[in-house]
PDB file of C-alpha atoms and ligand atoms in Angstrom:
ATOM      1  CA  MET E   1      -8.817  26.095 -43.814  1.00 55.00           C
ATOM      2  CA  SER E   2     -10.360  24.470 -40.750  1.00 66.00           C
ATOM      3  CA  ASP E   3     -10.877  26.558 -37.636  1.00 73.00           C
ATOM      4  CA  VAL E   4     -11.206  23.444 -35.449  1.00 73.00           C
ATOM      5  CA  VAL E   5      -8.578  23.509 -32.697  1.00 71.00           C
ATOM      6  CA  LYS E   6      -6.859  20.194 -32.047  1.00 68.00           C
ATOM      7  CA  PRO E   7      -6.872  18.870 -28.462  1.00 66.00           C
ATOM      8  CA  LYS E   8      -3.606  19.579 -26.613  1.00 67.00           C
ATOM      9  CA  ARG E   9      -3.268  16.012 -25.373  1.00 61.00           C
ATOM     10  CA  GLY E  10       0.118  15.386 -26.946  1.00 53.00           C
ATOM     11  CA  GLY E  11       1.278  18.968 -26.652  1.00 49.00           C
ATOM     12  CA  PRO E  12       3.614  20.775 -24.281  1.00 43.00           C
ATOM     13  CA  ARG E  13       3.009  20.300 -20.577  1.00 48.00           C
ATOM     14  CA  SER E  14       4.186  22.111 -17.486  1.00 46.00           C
ATOM     15  CA  THR E  15       6.008  19.007 -16.276  1.00 46.00           C
ATOM     16  CA  VAL E  16       9.160  18.901 -14.201  1.00 48.00           C
ATOM     17  CA  ASP E  17      12.274  19.735 -16.229  1.00 47.00           C
ATOM     18  CA  TRP E  18      14.154  16.433 -15.905  1.00 44.00           C
ATOM     19  CA  SER E  19      17.425  17.885 -17.142  1.00 45.00           C
ATOM     20  CA  GLU E  20      17.449  20.234 -14.140  1.00 51.00           C
ATOM     21  CA  SER E  21      16.788  17.484 -11.593  1.00 70.00           C
ATOM     22  CA  GLN E  22      19.479  16.365  -9.176  1.00 84.00           C
ATOM     23  CA  PRO E  23      20.379  12.683  -9.608  1.00 91.00           C
ATOM     24  CA  TYR E  24      18.990  10.263  -7.027  1.00 94.00           C
ATOM     25  CA  LYS E  25      21.636   8.805  -4.708  1.00 93.00           C
ATOM     26  CA  ARG E  26      19.765   6.072  -2.801  1.00 93.00           C
ATOM     27  CA  ILE E  27      17.215   4.739  -5.268  1.00 96.00           C
ATOM     28  CA  MET E  28      16.953   4.066  -8.999  1.00 96.00           C
ATOM     29  CA  VAL E  29      13.960   5.704 -10.694  1.00 96.00           C
ATOM     30  CA  GLU E  30      12.817   4.614 -14.148  1.00 96.00           C
ATOM     31  CA  LYS E  31       9.860   6.401 -15.676  1.00 97.00           C
ATOM     32  CA  VAL E  32       7.304   4.098 -17.312  1.00 97.00           C
ATOM     33  CA  SER E  33       5.268   6.643 -19.305  1.00 96.00           C
ATOM     34  CA  PRO E  34       5.595  10.351 -20.128  1.00 95.00           C
ATOM     35  CA  ALA E  35       2.618  11.379 -17.959  1.00 96.00           C
ATOM     36  CA  ILE E  36       2.740   9.180 -14.880  1.00 97.00           C
ATOM     37  CA  GLY E  37       4.538   6.375 -13.099  1.00 98.00           C
ATOM     38  CA  ALA E  38       8.048   5.216 -12.282  1.00 98.00           C
ATOM     39  CA  VAL E  39       9.544   1.946 -11.102  1.00 98.00           C
ATOM     40  CA  ILE E  40      11.814   2.379  -8.085  1.00 98.00           C
ATOM     41  CA  ASP E  41      14.659  -0.058  -7.585  1.00 96.00           C
ATOM     42  CA  GLY E  42      17.312  -0.622  -4.942  1.00 92.00           C
ATOM     43  CA  VAL E  43      15.149  -0.401  -1.830  1.00 97.00           C
ATOM     44  CA  GLN E  44      13.290  -2.588   0.671  1.00 97.00           C
ATOM     45  CA  LEU E  45      10.437  -0.532   2.131  1.00 98.00           C
ATOM     46  CA  SER E  46      10.615  -2.437   5.419  1.00 96.00           C
ATOM     47  CA  ASP E  47      13.953  -0.775   6.169  1.00 90.00           C
ATOM     48  CA  ILE E  48      14.673   2.729   4.893  1.00 94.00           C
ATOM     49  CA  ASP E  49      16.762   5.558   6.292  1.00 96.00           C
ATOM     50  CA  GLU E  50      15.871   9.254   6.209  1.00 95.00           C
ATOM     51  CA  GLU E  51      17.670  10.025   2.956  1.00 95.00           C
ATOM     52  CA  THR E  52      15.983   7.108   1.173  1.00 96.00           C
ATOM     53  CA  PHE E  53      12.625   8.209   2.575  1.00 96.00           C
ATOM     54  CA  ASN E  54      13.196  11.737   1.219  1.00 96.00           C
ATOM     55  CA  GLU E  55      14.082  10.366  -2.222  1.00 96.00           C
ATOM     56  CA  ILE E  56      10.951   8.166  -2.275  1.00 97.00           C
ATOM     57  CA  ARG E  57       8.858  11.214  -1.400  1.00 97.00           C
ATOM     58  CA  ARG E  58      10.539  13.186  -4.176  1.00 96.00           C
ATOM     59  CA  ALA E  59       9.991  10.346  -6.669  1.00 97.00           C
ATOM     60  CA  LEU E  60       6.292  10.291  -5.722  1.00 97.00           C
ATOM     61  CA  ASN E  61       6.016  14.052  -6.230  1.00 97.00           C
ATOM     62  CA  GLU E  62       7.728  13.820  -9.612  1.00 96.00           C
ATOM     63  CA  ASN E  63       5.796  10.805 -10.906  1.00 97.00           C
ATOM     64  CA  CYS E  64       2.369  10.698  -9.101  1.00 97.00           C
ATOM     65  CA  ALA E  65       2.581   6.901  -8.840  1.00 98.00           C
ATOM     66  CA  ILE E  66       5.624   4.793  -8.004  1.00 98.00           C
ATOM     67  CA  PHE E  67       6.056   1.042  -8.183  1.00 98.00           C
ATOM     68  CA  PHE E  68       8.315  -1.364  -6.269  1.00 98.00           C
ATOM     69  CA  ARG E  69       9.002  -5.044  -7.018  1.00 98.00           C
ATOM     70  CA  ASP E  70       9.831  -7.930  -4.722  1.00 98.00           C
ATOM     71  CA  GLN E  71       9.029  -6.275  -1.394  1.00 98.00           C
ATOM     72  CA  HIS E  72       8.898  -8.169   1.886  1.00 97.00           C
ATOM     73  CA  MET E  73       6.903  -6.480   4.636  1.00 97.00           C
ATOM     74  CA  THR E  74       4.847  -7.632   7.574  1.00 96.00           C
ATOM     75  CA  PRO E  75       1.546  -5.766   8.085  1.00 96.00           C
ATOM     76  CA  GLU E  76       3.269  -3.861  10.933  1.00 96.00           C
ATOM     77  CA  GLN E  77       6.130  -2.803   8.610  1.00 97.00           C
ATOM     78  CA  HIS E  78       3.638  -1.805   5.910  1.00 97.00           C
ATOM     79  CA  ILE E  79       1.784   0.370   8.455  1.00 97.00           C
ATOM     80  CA  ALA E  80       5.080   1.819   9.727  1.00 97.00           C
ATOM     81  CA  PHE E  81       6.148   2.741   6.168  1.00 97.00           C
ATOM     82  CA  GLY E  82       2.810   4.496   5.598  1.00 97.00           C
ATOM     83  CA  ARG E  83       3.123   6.402   8.895  1.00 97.00           C
ATOM     84  CA  ARG E  84       6.352   7.989   7.714  1.00 97.00           C
ATOM     85  CA  PHE E  85       4.204   9.986   5.267  1.00 97.00           C
ATOM     86  CA  GLY E  86       1.548  11.000   7.820  1.00 96.00           C
ATOM     87  CA  ASP E  87      -1.300   9.721   9.953  1.00 96.00           C
ATOM     88  CA  LEU E  88      -3.186   6.797   8.475  1.00 96.00           C
ATOM     89  CA  ASP E  89      -6.773   6.861   7.244  1.00 91.00           C
ATOM     90  CA  VAL E  90      -9.273   4.272   8.429  1.00 87.00           C
ATOM     91  CA  HIS E  91     -11.536   3.475   5.479  1.00 85.00           C
ATOM     92  CA  PRO E  92     -15.151   4.586   6.166  1.00 78.00           C
ATOM     93  CA  ALA E  93     -16.625   1.440   4.582  1.00 74.00           C
ATOM     94  CA  ALA E  94     -14.012  -1.248   5.227  1.00 73.00           C
ATOM     95  CA  ALA E  95     -15.477  -4.733   5.528  1.00 70.00           C
ATOM     96  CA  ASN E  96     -12.175  -6.555   6.120  1.00 73.00           C
ATOM     97  CA  SER E  97      -9.044  -5.204   7.800  1.00 72.00           C
ATOM     98  CA  ALA E  98      -6.999  -8.376   8.404  1.00 76.00           C
ATOM     99  CA  GLY E  99      -6.953  -7.519  12.118  1.00 85.00           C
ATOM    100  CA  PHE E 100      -5.420  -4.033  11.630  1.00 85.00           C
ATOM    101  CA  GLU E 101      -7.757  -1.042  11.389  1.00 89.00           C
ATOM    102  CA  GLU E 102      -5.147   0.804   9.256  1.00 93.00           C
ATOM    103  CA  ILE E 103      -5.267  -1.919   6.581  1.00 95.00           C
ATOM    104  CA  LEU E 104      -7.886  -2.196   3.860  1.00 93.00           C
ATOM    105  CA  VAL E 105      -7.973  -5.691   2.380  1.00 93.00           C
ATOM    106  CA  ILE E 106      -8.161  -5.646  -1.412  1.00 94.00           C
ATOM    107  CA  SER E 107      -9.449  -9.030  -2.462  1.00 93.00           C
ATOM    108  CA  ALA E 108     -11.495 -10.792  -5.115  1.00 94.00           C
ATOM    109  CA  ASP E 109     -11.986 -14.483  -5.830  1.00 94.00           C
ATOM    110  CA  GLU E 110     -14.466 -16.947  -7.294  1.00 94.00           C
ATOM    111  CA  ASN E 111     -17.102 -15.980  -4.683  1.00 91.00           C
ATOM    112  CA  SER E 112     -16.873 -12.231  -5.304  1.00 90.00           C
ATOM    113  CA  ASN E 113     -19.639 -10.242  -6.926  1.00 86.00           C
ATOM    114  CA  ARG E 114     -17.391  -7.159  -7.166  1.00 86.00           C
ATOM    115  CA  ALA E 115     -13.765  -6.057  -6.878  1.00 88.00           C
ATOM    116  CA  ASN E 116     -12.375  -2.906  -5.260  1.00 88.00           C
ATOM    117  CA  GLY E 117     -11.850   0.190  -7.373  1.00 91.00           C
ATOM    118  CA  GLU E 118     -13.339  -0.979 -10.657  1.00 92.00           C
ATOM    119  CA  ALA E 119     -14.279   2.545 -11.791  1.00 94.00           C
ATOM    120  CA  TRP E 120     -11.908   5.507 -12.128  1.00 97.00           C
ATOM    121  CA  HIS E 121     -11.468   7.282  -8.797  1.00 97.00           C
ATOM    122  CA  SER E 122      -9.253   9.015  -6.316  1.00 97.00           C
ATOM    123  CA  ASP E 123      -9.493   7.123  -3.024  1.00 97.00           C
ATOM    124  CA  VAL E 124     -12.296   8.240  -0.695  1.00 96.00           C
ATOM    125  CA  SER E 125     -12.495  11.678  -2.363  1.00 97.00           C
ATOM    126  CA  CYS E 126     -15.839  12.039  -0.512  1.00 97.00           C
ATOM    127  CA  GLU E 127     -13.928  12.790   2.708  1.00 96.00           C
ATOM    128  CA  PRO E 128     -13.494  16.474   3.677  1.00 97.00           C
ATOM    129  CA  GLN E 129      -9.745  15.778   3.778  1.00 97.00           C
ATOM    130  CA  PRO E 130      -9.247  13.029   1.182  1.00 97.00           C
ATOM    131  CA  PRO E 131      -6.195  10.776   1.483  1.00 97.00           C
ATOM    132  CA  MET E 132      -2.816  12.054   0.344  1.00 98.00           C
ATOM    133  CA  GLY E 133      -1.711   8.640  -0.882  1.00 98.00           C
ATOM    134  CA  SER E 134      -2.369   4.912  -0.908  1.00 98.00           C
ATOM    135  CA  ILE E 135       0.187   2.118  -0.625  1.00 98.00           C
ATOM    136  CA  LEU E 136      -1.039  -1.198  -2.025  1.00 98.00           C
ATOM    137  CA  TYR E 137       1.000  -4.362  -1.397  1.00 98.00           C
ATOM    138  CA  MET E 138      -0.193  -7.320  -3.481  1.00 98.00           C
ATOM    139  CA  LYS E 139       0.467 -10.771  -2.072  1.00 97.00           C
ATOM    140  CA  GLU E 140      -1.432 -12.931  -4.560  1.00 97.00           C
ATOM    141  CA  ILE E 141      -2.084 -12.146  -8.182  1.00 97.00           C
ATOM    142  CA  PRO E 142      -3.533 -14.115 -11.093  1.00 97.00           C
ATOM    143  CA  PRO E 143      -1.047 -15.372 -13.742  1.00 97.00           C
ATOM    144  CA  VAL E 144      -2.415 -12.747 -16.148  1.00 97.00           C
ATOM    145  CA  GLY E 145      -4.807  -9.839 -15.611  1.00 97.00           C
ATOM    146  CA  GLY E 146      -5.645  -7.808 -12.529  1.00 97.00           C
ATOM    147  CA  ASP E 147      -3.607  -4.805 -13.730  1.00 98.00           C
ATOM    148  CA  THR E 148      -4.251  -1.311 -12.398  1.00 98.00           C
ATOM    149  CA  LEU E 149      -4.533   1.823 -14.555  1.00 98.00           C
ATOM    150  CA  PHE E 150      -3.226   5.154 -13.255  1.00 98.00           C
ATOM    151  CA  ALA E 151      -3.854   8.583 -14.791  1.00 98.00           C
ATOM    152  CA  SER E 152      -2.135  11.922 -14.126  1.00 98.00           C
ATOM    153  CA  MET E 153      -4.518  14.732 -13.277  1.00 98.00           C
ATOM    154  CA  TYR E 154      -1.673  17.237 -13.907  1.00 97.00           C
ATOM    155  CA  ALA E 155      -1.438  16.047 -17.505  1.00 97.00           C
ATOM    156  CA  ALA E 156      -5.238  16.135 -17.810  1.00 98.00           C
ATOM    157  CA  TYR E 157      -5.358  19.702 -16.489  1.00 98.00           C
ATOM    158  CA  ASP E 158      -2.477  20.883 -18.676  1.00 97.00           C
ATOM    159  CA  ALA E 159      -4.265  19.542 -21.764  1.00 97.00           C
ATOM    160  CA  LEU E 160      -7.433  21.602 -21.212  1.00 97.00           C
ATOM    161  CA  SER E 161      -7.980  24.667 -23.381  1.00 97.00           C
ATOM    162  CA  ASP E 162      -7.357  28.029 -21.703  1.00 97.00           C
ATOM    163  CA  ARG E 163     -11.102  28.782 -22.061  1.00 97.00           C
ATOM    164  CA  MET E 164     -12.031  25.594 -20.205  1.00 97.00           C
ATOM    165  CA  LYS E 165      -9.440  26.253 -17.474  1.00 98.00           C
ATOM    166  CA  GLU E 166     -10.905  29.719 -16.993  1.00 97.00           C
ATOM    167  CA  TYR E 167     -14.444  28.277 -16.780  1.00 98.00           C
ATOM    168  CA  LEU E 168     -13.469  25.623 -14.207  1.00 98.00           C
ATOM    169  CA  HIS E 169     -11.417  27.813 -11.874  1.00 96.00           C
ATOM    170  CA  GLY E 170     -13.430  28.620  -8.746  1.00 96.00           C
ATOM    171  CA  LEU E 171     -16.065  25.922  -9.347  1.00 98.00           C
ATOM    172  CA  VAL E 172     -16.732  23.447  -6.558  1.00 98.00           C
ATOM    173  CA  ALA E 173     -18.158  19.912  -6.907  1.00 98.00           C
ATOM    174  CA  VAL E 174     -19.835  17.492  -4.514  1.00 98.00           C
ATOM    175  CA  HIS E 175     -18.166  14.130  -3.834  1.00 98.00           C
ATOM    176  CA  ASP E 176     -20.644  11.697  -2.237  1.00 95.00           C
ATOM    177  CA  GLY E 177     -19.732   8.388  -0.589  1.00 93.00           C
ATOM    178  CA  ASN E 178     -23.326   7.249  -0.082  1.00 90.00           C
ATOM    179  CA  HIS E 179     -24.048   6.033  -3.598  1.00 88.00           C
ATOM    180  CA  VAL E 180     -20.610   4.358  -3.752  1.00 87.00           C
ATOM    181  CA  TYR E 181     -20.622   2.500  -0.445  1.00 84.00           C
ATOM    182  CA  LYS E 182     -24.294   1.786   0.356  1.00 83.00           C
ATOM    183  CA  GLY E 183     -25.013  -1.915  -0.114  1.00 77.00           C
ATOM    184  CA  LEU E 184     -21.472  -2.523  -1.403  1.00 74.00           C
ATOM    185  CA  TYR E 185     -20.582  -5.587   0.633  1.00 71.00           C
ATOM    186  CA  GLN E 186     -22.918  -8.582   0.574  1.00 68.00           C
ATOM    187  CA  GLY E 187     -23.902  -9.584   4.103  1.00 68.00           C
ATOM    188  CA  VAL E 188     -22.289  -6.508   5.716  1.00 73.00           C
ATOM    189  CA  ALA E 189     -24.615  -3.948   7.311  1.00 76.00           C
ATOM    190  CA  ASP E 190     -24.386  -0.386   6.003  1.00 80.00           C
ATOM    191  CA  LYS E 191     -23.161   2.464   8.212  1.00 81.00           C
ATOM    192  CA  PRO E 192     -25.922   5.058   8.874  1.00 81.00           C
ATOM    193  CA  SER E 193     -24.204   7.368   6.384  1.00 83.00           C
ATOM    194  CA  TYR E 194     -20.963   7.818   4.498  1.00 88.00           C
ATOM    195  CA  PRO E 195     -18.806  10.942   4.020  1.00 91.00           C
ATOM    196  CA  MET E 196     -19.756  13.698   1.592  1.00 95.00           C
ATOM    197  CA  ALA E 197     -17.682  16.798   0.812  1.00 97.00           C
ATOM    198  CA  LYS E 198     -17.337  19.726  -1.573  1.00 98.00           C
ATOM    199  CA  HIS E 199     -13.983  20.203  -3.299  1.00 98.00           C
ATOM    200  CA  PRO E 200     -12.619  22.619  -5.911  1.00 98.00           C
ATOM    201  CA  ILE E 201     -12.688  21.105  -9.415  1.00 98.00           C
ATOM    202  CA  VAL E 202      -9.143  22.352  -9.958  1.00 98.00           C
ATOM    203  CA  ARG E 203      -6.881  21.948  -6.936  1.00 97.00           C
ATOM    204  CA  THR E 204      -3.327  22.985  -6.196  1.00 97.00           C
ATOM    205  CA  HIS E 205      -1.061  20.167  -5.081  1.00 97.00           C
ATOM    206  CA  PRO E 206       0.212  21.194  -1.636  1.00 96.00           C
ATOM    207  CA  GLU E 207       3.766  19.917  -2.236  1.00 95.00           C
ATOM    208  CA  THR E 208       4.476  20.587  -5.916  1.00 95.00           C
ATOM    209  CA  GLY E 209       2.305  23.706  -6.305  1.00 95.00           C
ATOM    210  CA  ARG E 210       0.990  22.338  -9.615  1.00 96.00           C
ATOM    211  CA  LEU E 211      -2.652  22.490 -10.697  1.00 97.00           C
ATOM    212  CA  CYS E 212      -4.661  19.334 -11.300  1.00 97.00           C
ATOM    213  CA  ILE E 213      -8.230  18.221 -11.982  1.00 98.00           C
ATOM    214  CA  PHE E 214     -10.006  16.827  -8.925  1.00 98.00           C
ATOM    215  CA  VAL E 215     -13.272  15.222 -10.063  1.00 98.00           C
ATOM    216  CA  ASN E 216     -13.826  11.523 -10.655  1.00 97.00           C
ATOM    217  CA  ARG E 217     -16.516   9.277 -12.102  1.00 96.00           C
ATOM    218  CA  SER E 218     -17.035   7.299  -8.869  1.00 96.00           C
ATOM    219  CA  PHE E 219     -17.606   9.972  -6.244  1.00 97.00           C
ATOM    220  CA  THR E 220     -18.314  13.313  -7.961  1.00 98.00           C
ATOM    221  CA  THR E 221     -22.075  13.820  -8.389  1.00 97.00           C
ATOM    222  CA  HIS E 222     -22.575  17.467  -9.370  1.00 97.00           C
ATOM    223  CA  ILE E 223     -21.117  20.944  -9.608  1.00 98.00           C
ATOM    224  CA  VAL E 224     -22.422  23.450  -7.076  1.00 98.00           C
ATOM    225  CA  GLY E 225     -24.343  26.535  -8.252  1.00 97.00           C
ATOM    226  CA  ILE E 226     -24.978  25.709 -11.916  1.00 97.00           C
ATOM    227  CA  PRO E 227     -27.997  24.008 -13.548  1.00 98.00           C
ATOM    228  CA  LYS E 228     -28.083  20.200 -13.443  1.00 97.00           C
ATOM    229  CA  ASP E 229     -27.906  19.748 -17.219  1.00 98.00           C
ATOM    230  CA  GLU E 230     -24.847  22.025 -17.413  1.00 98.00           C
ATOM    231  CA  SER E 231     -23.237  20.214 -14.468  1.00 98.00           C
ATOM    232  CA  ASP E 232     -23.900  16.796 -16.077  1.00 98.00           C
ATOM    233  CA  ALA E 233     -22.430  17.949 -19.389  1.00 98.00           C
ATOM    234  CA  ILE E 234     -19.289  19.509 -17.859  1.00 98.00           C
ATOM    235  CA  LEU E 235     -18.637  16.557 -15.547  1.00 98.00           C
ATOM    236  CA  GLY E 236     -19.288  14.134 -18.410  1.00 98.00           C
ATOM    237  CA  TYR E 237     -16.720  15.983 -20.515  1.00 98.00           C
ATOM    238  CA  LEU E 238     -14.184  15.987 -17.656  1.00 98.00           C
ATOM    239  CA  PHE E 239     -14.697  12.290 -16.827  1.00 98.00           C
ATOM    240  CA  ASP E 240     -14.060  11.373 -20.480  1.00 97.00           C
ATOM    241  CA  HIS E 241     -11.158  13.811 -20.756  1.00 97.00           C
ATOM    242  CA  VAL E 242      -9.254  12.609 -17.650  1.00 97.00           C
ATOM    243  CA  GLU E 243      -9.540   9.004 -18.856  1.00 95.00           C
ATOM    244  CA  HIS E 244      -7.709   9.645 -22.146  1.00 96.00           C
ATOM    245  CA  PRO E 245      -4.908   7.059 -22.582  1.00 97.00           C
ATOM    246  CA  ASN E 246      -2.273   9.774 -23.085  1.00 96.00           C
ATOM    247  CA  PHE E 247      -2.472  10.583 -19.383  1.00 97.00           C
ATOM    248  CA  GLN E 248      -2.152   6.962 -18.249  1.00 97.00           C
ATOM    249  CA  THR E 249       0.060   4.074 -17.415  1.00 98.00           C
ATOM    250  CA  ARG E 250      -0.938   0.468 -16.763  1.00 98.00           C
ATOM    251  CA  PHE E 251       0.799  -1.355 -13.936  1.00 98.00           C
ATOM    252  CA  VAL E 252       1.211  -5.108 -14.319  1.00 98.00           C
ATOM    253  CA  TRP E 253       1.481  -6.604 -10.852  1.00 98.00           C
ATOM    254  CA  GLU E 254       3.794  -9.364  -9.699  1.00 97.00           C
ATOM    255  CA  GLU E 255       3.546 -11.134  -6.375  1.00 97.00           C
ATOM    256  CA  ASN E 256       5.011  -8.816  -3.682  1.00 98.00           C
ATOM    257  CA  SER E 257       4.788  -5.659  -5.798  1.00 98.00           C
ATOM    258  CA  VAL E 258       3.878  -2.367  -4.135  1.00 98.00           C
ATOM    259  CA  ALA E 259       2.176   0.577  -5.838  1.00 98.00           C
ATOM    260  CA  PHE E 260       2.185   3.936  -4.059  1.00 98.00           C
ATOM    261  CA  TRP E 261      -0.039   6.552  -5.683  1.00 98.00           C
ATOM    262  CA  ASP E 262      -0.711  10.182  -4.846  1.00 98.00           C
ATOM    263  CA  ASN E 263      -4.505  10.610  -4.667  1.00 98.00           C
ATOM    264  CA  ARG E 264      -4.178  14.395  -4.971  1.00 98.00           C
ATOM    265  CA  CYS E 265      -2.864  14.276  -8.541  1.00 98.00           C
ATOM    266  CA  ALA E 266      -3.676  10.752  -9.769  1.00 98.00           C
ATOM    267  CA  GLN E 267      -6.741   8.611 -10.364  1.00 98.00           C
ATOM    268  CA  HIS E 268      -6.715   4.848 -10.731  1.00 98.00           C
ATOM    269  CA  ARG E 269      -8.900   1.986 -11.871  1.00 98.00           C
ATOM    270  CA  ALA E 270      -8.499  -1.700 -11.028  1.00 97.00           C
ATOM    271  CA  ILE E 271      -9.284  -4.172 -13.786  1.00 97.00           C
ATOM    272  CA  TRP E 272     -11.323  -7.222 -12.709  1.00 97.00           C
ATOM    273  CA  ASP E 273     -10.699  -9.453 -15.706  1.00 96.00           C
ATOM    274  CA  TYR E 274      -9.433 -12.516 -13.799  1.00 96.00           C
ATOM    275  CA  TRP E 275     -12.599 -14.052 -12.262  1.00 96.00           C
ATOM    276  CA  PRO E 276     -12.764 -16.790 -10.923  1.00 97.00           C
ATOM    277  CA  LEU E 277      -9.100 -16.461  -9.941  1.00 97.00           C
ATOM    278  CA  ARG E 278      -7.938 -14.830  -6.728  1.00 97.00           C
ATOM    279  CA  ARG E 279      -6.142 -11.531  -6.220  1.00 97.00           C
ATOM    280  CA  TYR E 280      -5.254 -10.429  -2.674  1.00 97.00           C
ATOM    281  CA  GLY E 281      -3.398  -7.519  -1.093  1.00 97.00           C
ATOM    282  CA  HIS E 282      -3.309  -4.971   1.701  1.00 96.00           C
ATOM    283  CA  ARG E 283      -3.710  -1.213   1.311  1.00 96.00           C
ATOM    284  CA  VAL E 284      -2.483   1.395   3.763  1.00 97.00           C
ATOM    285  CA  THR E 285      -3.843   4.890   3.158  1.00 97.00           C
ATOM    286  CA  VAL E 286      -2.171   8.126   4.288  1.00 98.00           C
ATOM    287  CA  LYS E 287      -4.386  11.012   5.398  1.00 97.00           C
ATOM    288  CA  GLY E 288      -4.400  14.201   3.357  1.00 97.00           C
ATOM    289  CA  ASP E 289      -5.439  17.825   3.753  1.00 96.00           C
ATOM    290  CA  THR E 290      -8.323  20.013   2.607  1.00 97.00           C
ATOM    291  CA  PRO E 291      -8.107  20.504  -1.178  1.00 97.00           C
ATOM    292  CA  VAL E 292      -7.602  24.146  -2.201  1.00 97.00           C
TER     293      VAL E 292
HETATM  294  C1  SIN V 301      -8.057   0.472  -5.013  1.00 66.94           C
HETATM  295  O1  SIN V 301      -7.382   0.755  -4.030  1.00 66.94           O
HETATM  296  O2  SIN V 301      -8.848   1.255  -5.500  1.00 66.94           O
HETATM  297  C2  SIN V 301      -7.850  -0.884  -5.653  1.00 66.94           C
HETATM  298  C3  SIN V 301      -6.705  -0.871  -6.593  1.00 66.94           C
HETATM  299  C4  SIN V 301      -6.381  -2.228  -7.114  1.00 66.94           C
HETATM  300  O3  SIN V 301      -6.966  -3.223  -6.676  1.00 66.94           O
HETATM  301  O4  SIN V 301      -5.505  -2.323  -7.976  1.00 66.94           O
END
């Protein structure tokens, strides 16, 4: 008989008990995968009342990433929607803001040598207080391609063995913006430096109280206080682990779709498979708190 223990990826998870949930009254919420993501219907984000706002916040907490179709917002309305969730983050390396410092332009076309967010990450996790969430409104999309992958860091944490959870608890890792942002934009001068921060590898979500993994392939460079080869091996394992398809969904954009993801418990990766075609949108990013 084999003594090899199977990974828990498809096993029981400490997810919300859906049968216990109160029904939504203002919005329709349809989950798109077991681990992460829901499409929200019946709402225009340019005009929401308090009860609808509360239900959107609850849907985000229950699904980590929520998606809206056929939205019509001016940049001012987009910013105002973001502000309902908190103060807005100004990106430390933004090269284009469409005239609004709260907006990060997400754009790639035939002249691009890169696209935003092509590696798995949680937005600007190098900041001491990384963003709570990001709200991306896509105005132009290619006929096919340009999808975005999202992965639940709750599901990734839940699937770790108890021995690995025990090992990771209390460890802190460095998230460094310098190697990500330096020289990123052709023809745009670098800032003297970019943010760098230390965060717990396992963090507690401040609203749901659930535990999730908080390291990502883009920003996390090393674990503090252990030898480099051990740090490389553990981070390598975690980067591969969190990217397992069982923890993911893949969002297929339409013109005027909005994706709102929670950076505290989700990672994402944009797929640049549409060159030389154009993809264009605006992102508003809500400030977060110190990970604990
Ligand atoms: C990002 O905000 O990381 C970009 C996501 C995307 O373009 O889908």
